Coordinates of N, CA and C in Angstrom, one line a residue:
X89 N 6.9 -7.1 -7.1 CA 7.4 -6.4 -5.9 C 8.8 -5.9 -6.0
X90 N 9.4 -7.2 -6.6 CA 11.2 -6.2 -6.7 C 11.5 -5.2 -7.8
X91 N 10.3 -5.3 -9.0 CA 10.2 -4.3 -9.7 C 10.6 -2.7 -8.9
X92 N 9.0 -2.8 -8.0 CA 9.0 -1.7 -7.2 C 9.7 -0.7 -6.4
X93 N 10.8 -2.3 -5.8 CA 11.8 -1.5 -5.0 C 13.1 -0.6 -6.3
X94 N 13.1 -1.5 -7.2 CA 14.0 -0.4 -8.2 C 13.4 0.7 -8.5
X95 N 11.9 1.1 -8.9 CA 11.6 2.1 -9.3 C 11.2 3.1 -8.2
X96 N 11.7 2.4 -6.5 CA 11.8 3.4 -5.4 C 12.7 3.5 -5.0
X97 N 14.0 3.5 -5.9 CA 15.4 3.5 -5.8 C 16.1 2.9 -4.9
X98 N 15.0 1.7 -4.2 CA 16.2 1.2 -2.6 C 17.0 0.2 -3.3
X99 N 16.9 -0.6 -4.8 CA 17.4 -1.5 -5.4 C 17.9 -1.0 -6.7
X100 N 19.7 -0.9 -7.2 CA 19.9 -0.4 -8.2 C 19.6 -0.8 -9.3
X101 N 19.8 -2.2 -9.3 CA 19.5 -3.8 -10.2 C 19.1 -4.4 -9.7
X102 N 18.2 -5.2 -10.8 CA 17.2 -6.5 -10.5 C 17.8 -7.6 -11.9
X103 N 17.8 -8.4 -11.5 CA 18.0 -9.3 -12.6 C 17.6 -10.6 -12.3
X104 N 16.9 -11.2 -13.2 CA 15.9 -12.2 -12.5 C 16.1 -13.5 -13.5
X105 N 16.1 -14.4 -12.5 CA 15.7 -16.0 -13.5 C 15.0 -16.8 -12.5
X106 N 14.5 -17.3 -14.0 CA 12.9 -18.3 -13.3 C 13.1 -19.7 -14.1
X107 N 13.5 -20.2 -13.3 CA 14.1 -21.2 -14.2 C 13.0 -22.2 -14.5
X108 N 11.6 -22.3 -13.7 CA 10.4 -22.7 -13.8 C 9.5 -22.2 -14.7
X109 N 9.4 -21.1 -14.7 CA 8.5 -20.1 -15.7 C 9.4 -19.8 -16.3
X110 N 10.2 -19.8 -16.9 CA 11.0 -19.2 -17.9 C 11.4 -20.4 -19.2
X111 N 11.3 -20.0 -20.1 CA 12.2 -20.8 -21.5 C 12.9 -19.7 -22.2
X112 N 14.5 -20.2 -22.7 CA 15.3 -19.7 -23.3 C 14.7 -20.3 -24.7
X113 N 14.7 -19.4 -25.4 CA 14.3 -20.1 -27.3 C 15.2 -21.1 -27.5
X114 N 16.6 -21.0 -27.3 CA 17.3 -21.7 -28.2 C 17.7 -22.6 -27.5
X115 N 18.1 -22.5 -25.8 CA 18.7 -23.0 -24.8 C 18.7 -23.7 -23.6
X116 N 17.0 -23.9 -23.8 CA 16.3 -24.2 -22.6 C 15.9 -23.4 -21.2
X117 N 15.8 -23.9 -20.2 CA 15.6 -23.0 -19.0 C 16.6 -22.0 -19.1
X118 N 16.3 -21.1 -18.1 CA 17.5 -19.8 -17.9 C 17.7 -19.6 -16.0
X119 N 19.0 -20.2 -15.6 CA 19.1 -20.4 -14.5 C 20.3 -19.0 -13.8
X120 N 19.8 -19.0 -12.7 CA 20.6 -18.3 -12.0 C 22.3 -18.0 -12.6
X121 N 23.4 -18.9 -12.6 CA 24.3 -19.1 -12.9 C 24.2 -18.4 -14.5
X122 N 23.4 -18.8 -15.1 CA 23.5 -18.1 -16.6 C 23.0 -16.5 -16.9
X123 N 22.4 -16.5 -16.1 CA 22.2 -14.5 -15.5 C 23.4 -14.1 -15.5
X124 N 24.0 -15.0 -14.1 CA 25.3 -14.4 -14.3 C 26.2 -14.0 -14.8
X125 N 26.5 -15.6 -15.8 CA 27.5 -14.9 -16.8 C 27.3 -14.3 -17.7
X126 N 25.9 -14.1 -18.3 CA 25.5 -13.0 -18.8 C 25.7 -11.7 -18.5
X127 N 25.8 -11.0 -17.3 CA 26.2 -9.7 -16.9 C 27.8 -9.8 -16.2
X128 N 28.5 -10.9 -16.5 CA 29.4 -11.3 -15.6 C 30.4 -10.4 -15.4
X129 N 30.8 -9.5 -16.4 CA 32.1 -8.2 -15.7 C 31.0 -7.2 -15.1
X130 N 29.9 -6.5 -16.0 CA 29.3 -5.5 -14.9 C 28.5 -6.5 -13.4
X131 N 28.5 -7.0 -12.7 CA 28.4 -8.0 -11.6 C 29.9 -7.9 -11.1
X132 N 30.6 -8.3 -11.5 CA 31.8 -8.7 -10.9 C 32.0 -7.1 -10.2
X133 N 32.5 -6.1 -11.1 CA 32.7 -5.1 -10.8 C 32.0 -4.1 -9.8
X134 N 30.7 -4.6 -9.9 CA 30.1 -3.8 -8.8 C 30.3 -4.4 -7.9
X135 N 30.6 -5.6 -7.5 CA 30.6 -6.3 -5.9 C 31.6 -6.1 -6.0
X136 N 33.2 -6.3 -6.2 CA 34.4 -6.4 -6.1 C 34.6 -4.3 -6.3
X137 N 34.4 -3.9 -7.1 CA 34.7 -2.4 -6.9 C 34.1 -1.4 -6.1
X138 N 32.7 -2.1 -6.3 CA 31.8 -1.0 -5.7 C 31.0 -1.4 -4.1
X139 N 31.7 -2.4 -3.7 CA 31.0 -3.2 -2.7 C 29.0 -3.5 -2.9
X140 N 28.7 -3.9 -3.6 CA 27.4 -4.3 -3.9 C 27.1 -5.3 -3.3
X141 N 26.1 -5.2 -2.8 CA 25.4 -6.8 -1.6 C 24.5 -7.2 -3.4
X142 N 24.5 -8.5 -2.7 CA 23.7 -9.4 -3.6 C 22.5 -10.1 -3.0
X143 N 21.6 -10.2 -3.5 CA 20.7 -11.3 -2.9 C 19.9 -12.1 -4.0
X144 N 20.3 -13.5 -3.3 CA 19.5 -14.5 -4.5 C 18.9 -15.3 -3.4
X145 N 17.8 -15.3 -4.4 CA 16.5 -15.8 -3.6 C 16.5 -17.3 -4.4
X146 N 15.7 -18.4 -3.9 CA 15.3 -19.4 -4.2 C 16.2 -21.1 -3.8
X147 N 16.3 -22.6 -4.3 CA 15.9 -23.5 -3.5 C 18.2 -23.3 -3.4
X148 N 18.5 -23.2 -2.4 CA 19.5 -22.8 -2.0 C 20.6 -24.5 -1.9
X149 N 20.1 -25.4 -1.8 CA 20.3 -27.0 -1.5 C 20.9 -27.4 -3.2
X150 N 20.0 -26.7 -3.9 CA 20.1 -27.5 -5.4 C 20.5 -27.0 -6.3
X151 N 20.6 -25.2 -5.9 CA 21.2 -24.4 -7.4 C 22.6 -23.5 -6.5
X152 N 22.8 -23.6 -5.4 CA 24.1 -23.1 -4.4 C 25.4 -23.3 -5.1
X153 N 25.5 -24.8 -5.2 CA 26.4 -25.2 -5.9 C 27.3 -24.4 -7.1
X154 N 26.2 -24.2 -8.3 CA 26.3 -24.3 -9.4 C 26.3 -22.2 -9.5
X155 N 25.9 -21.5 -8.6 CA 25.9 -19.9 -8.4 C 26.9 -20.1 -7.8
X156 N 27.4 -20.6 -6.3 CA 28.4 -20.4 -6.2 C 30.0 -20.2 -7.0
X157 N 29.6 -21.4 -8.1 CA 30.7 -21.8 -9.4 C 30.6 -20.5 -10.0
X158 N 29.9 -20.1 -10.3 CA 29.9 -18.8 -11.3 C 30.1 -17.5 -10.7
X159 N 29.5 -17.3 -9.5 CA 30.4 -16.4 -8.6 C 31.8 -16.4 -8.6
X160 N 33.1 -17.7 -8.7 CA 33.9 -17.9 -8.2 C 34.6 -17.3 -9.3
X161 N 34.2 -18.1 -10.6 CA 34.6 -17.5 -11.8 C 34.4 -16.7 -12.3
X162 N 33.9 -15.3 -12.0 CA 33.7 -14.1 -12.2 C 34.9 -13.1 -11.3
X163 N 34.4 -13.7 -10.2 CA 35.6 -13.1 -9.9 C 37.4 -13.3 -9.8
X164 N 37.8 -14.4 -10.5 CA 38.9 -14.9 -11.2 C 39.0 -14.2 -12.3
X165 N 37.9 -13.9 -13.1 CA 38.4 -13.6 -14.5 C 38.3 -12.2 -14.7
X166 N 37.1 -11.2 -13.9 CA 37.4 -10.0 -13.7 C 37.9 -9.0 -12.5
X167 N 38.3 -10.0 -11.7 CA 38.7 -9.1 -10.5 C 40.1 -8.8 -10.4
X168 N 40.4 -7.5 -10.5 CA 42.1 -7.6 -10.8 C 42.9 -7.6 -9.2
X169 N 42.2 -7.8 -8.4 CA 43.0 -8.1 -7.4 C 42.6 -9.9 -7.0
X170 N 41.9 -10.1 -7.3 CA 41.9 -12.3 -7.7 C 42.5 -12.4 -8.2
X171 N 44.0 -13.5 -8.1 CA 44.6 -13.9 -9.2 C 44.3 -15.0 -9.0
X172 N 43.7 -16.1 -7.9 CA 43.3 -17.3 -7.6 C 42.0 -17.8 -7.5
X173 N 41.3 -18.9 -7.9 CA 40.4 -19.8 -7.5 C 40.3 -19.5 -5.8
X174 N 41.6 -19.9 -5.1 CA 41.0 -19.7 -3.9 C 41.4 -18.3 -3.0
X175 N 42.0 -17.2 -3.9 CA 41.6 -15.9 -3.1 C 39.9 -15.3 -3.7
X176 N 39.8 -16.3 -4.7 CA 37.8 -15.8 -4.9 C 37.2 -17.0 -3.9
X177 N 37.3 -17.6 -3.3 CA 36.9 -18.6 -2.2 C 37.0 -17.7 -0.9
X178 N 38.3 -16.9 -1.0 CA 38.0 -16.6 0.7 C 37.4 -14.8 0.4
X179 N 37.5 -14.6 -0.7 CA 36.6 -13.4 -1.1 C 34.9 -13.5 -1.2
X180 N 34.5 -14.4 -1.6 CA 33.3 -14.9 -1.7 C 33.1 -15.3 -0.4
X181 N 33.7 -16.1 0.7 CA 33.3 -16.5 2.2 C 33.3 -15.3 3.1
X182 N 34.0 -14.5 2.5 CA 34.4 -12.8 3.3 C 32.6 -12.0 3.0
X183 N 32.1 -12.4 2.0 CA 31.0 -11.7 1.3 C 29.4 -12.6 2.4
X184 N 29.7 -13.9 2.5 CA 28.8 -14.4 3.3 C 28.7 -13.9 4.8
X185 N 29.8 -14.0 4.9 CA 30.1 -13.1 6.8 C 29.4 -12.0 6.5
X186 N 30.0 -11.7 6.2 CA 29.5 -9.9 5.9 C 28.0 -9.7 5.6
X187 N 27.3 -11.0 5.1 CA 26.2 -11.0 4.3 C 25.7 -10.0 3.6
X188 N 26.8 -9.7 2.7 CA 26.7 -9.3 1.3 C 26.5 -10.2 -0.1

């Protein structure tokens, strides 16, 4: 289904982990956070430059945490207007208001 919406252009990117159905060969599961840092400057830059909403789906209690972390540190390490841990805290709480 979110295929779909990319190939009816309402969704620019999709990038998906399944941390249930999925195995990394070398690494184990492949979790949300590890998506991340895998695309972690093109990501950073489209929400921080290009204003990009994000949406992650799934158990929000148990992997929040750990997406949050990687959110924070993306945008520390490529956002050239972050120079802080906690101006990506109130940049990232600015993105939840906004529900982006």
């Amino acid at each position: 289904e979110m295929e779909g919406h990319v190939n009816d252009g309402i969704l620019t990117h999709l990038h998906t982990a399944f941390s249930r159905e999925q195995q990394r060969s070398d690494r184990g599961k492949l979790y949300v956070q590890d998506r991340l840092k895998e695309e972690g400057e093109r990501i950073a830059k489209l929400i921080l430059q290009e204003s990009a909403s994000v949406f992650i789906c799934g158990d929000g209690n148990a992997m929040a945490k750990d997406v949050q972390q990687a959110f924070l540190d993306l945008f520390v390490q490529f956002g050239d207007n972050i120079k802080s841990v906690e101006e990506a805290e109130a940049f990232l709480s600015s993105m939840k208001t906004s529900r982006k």
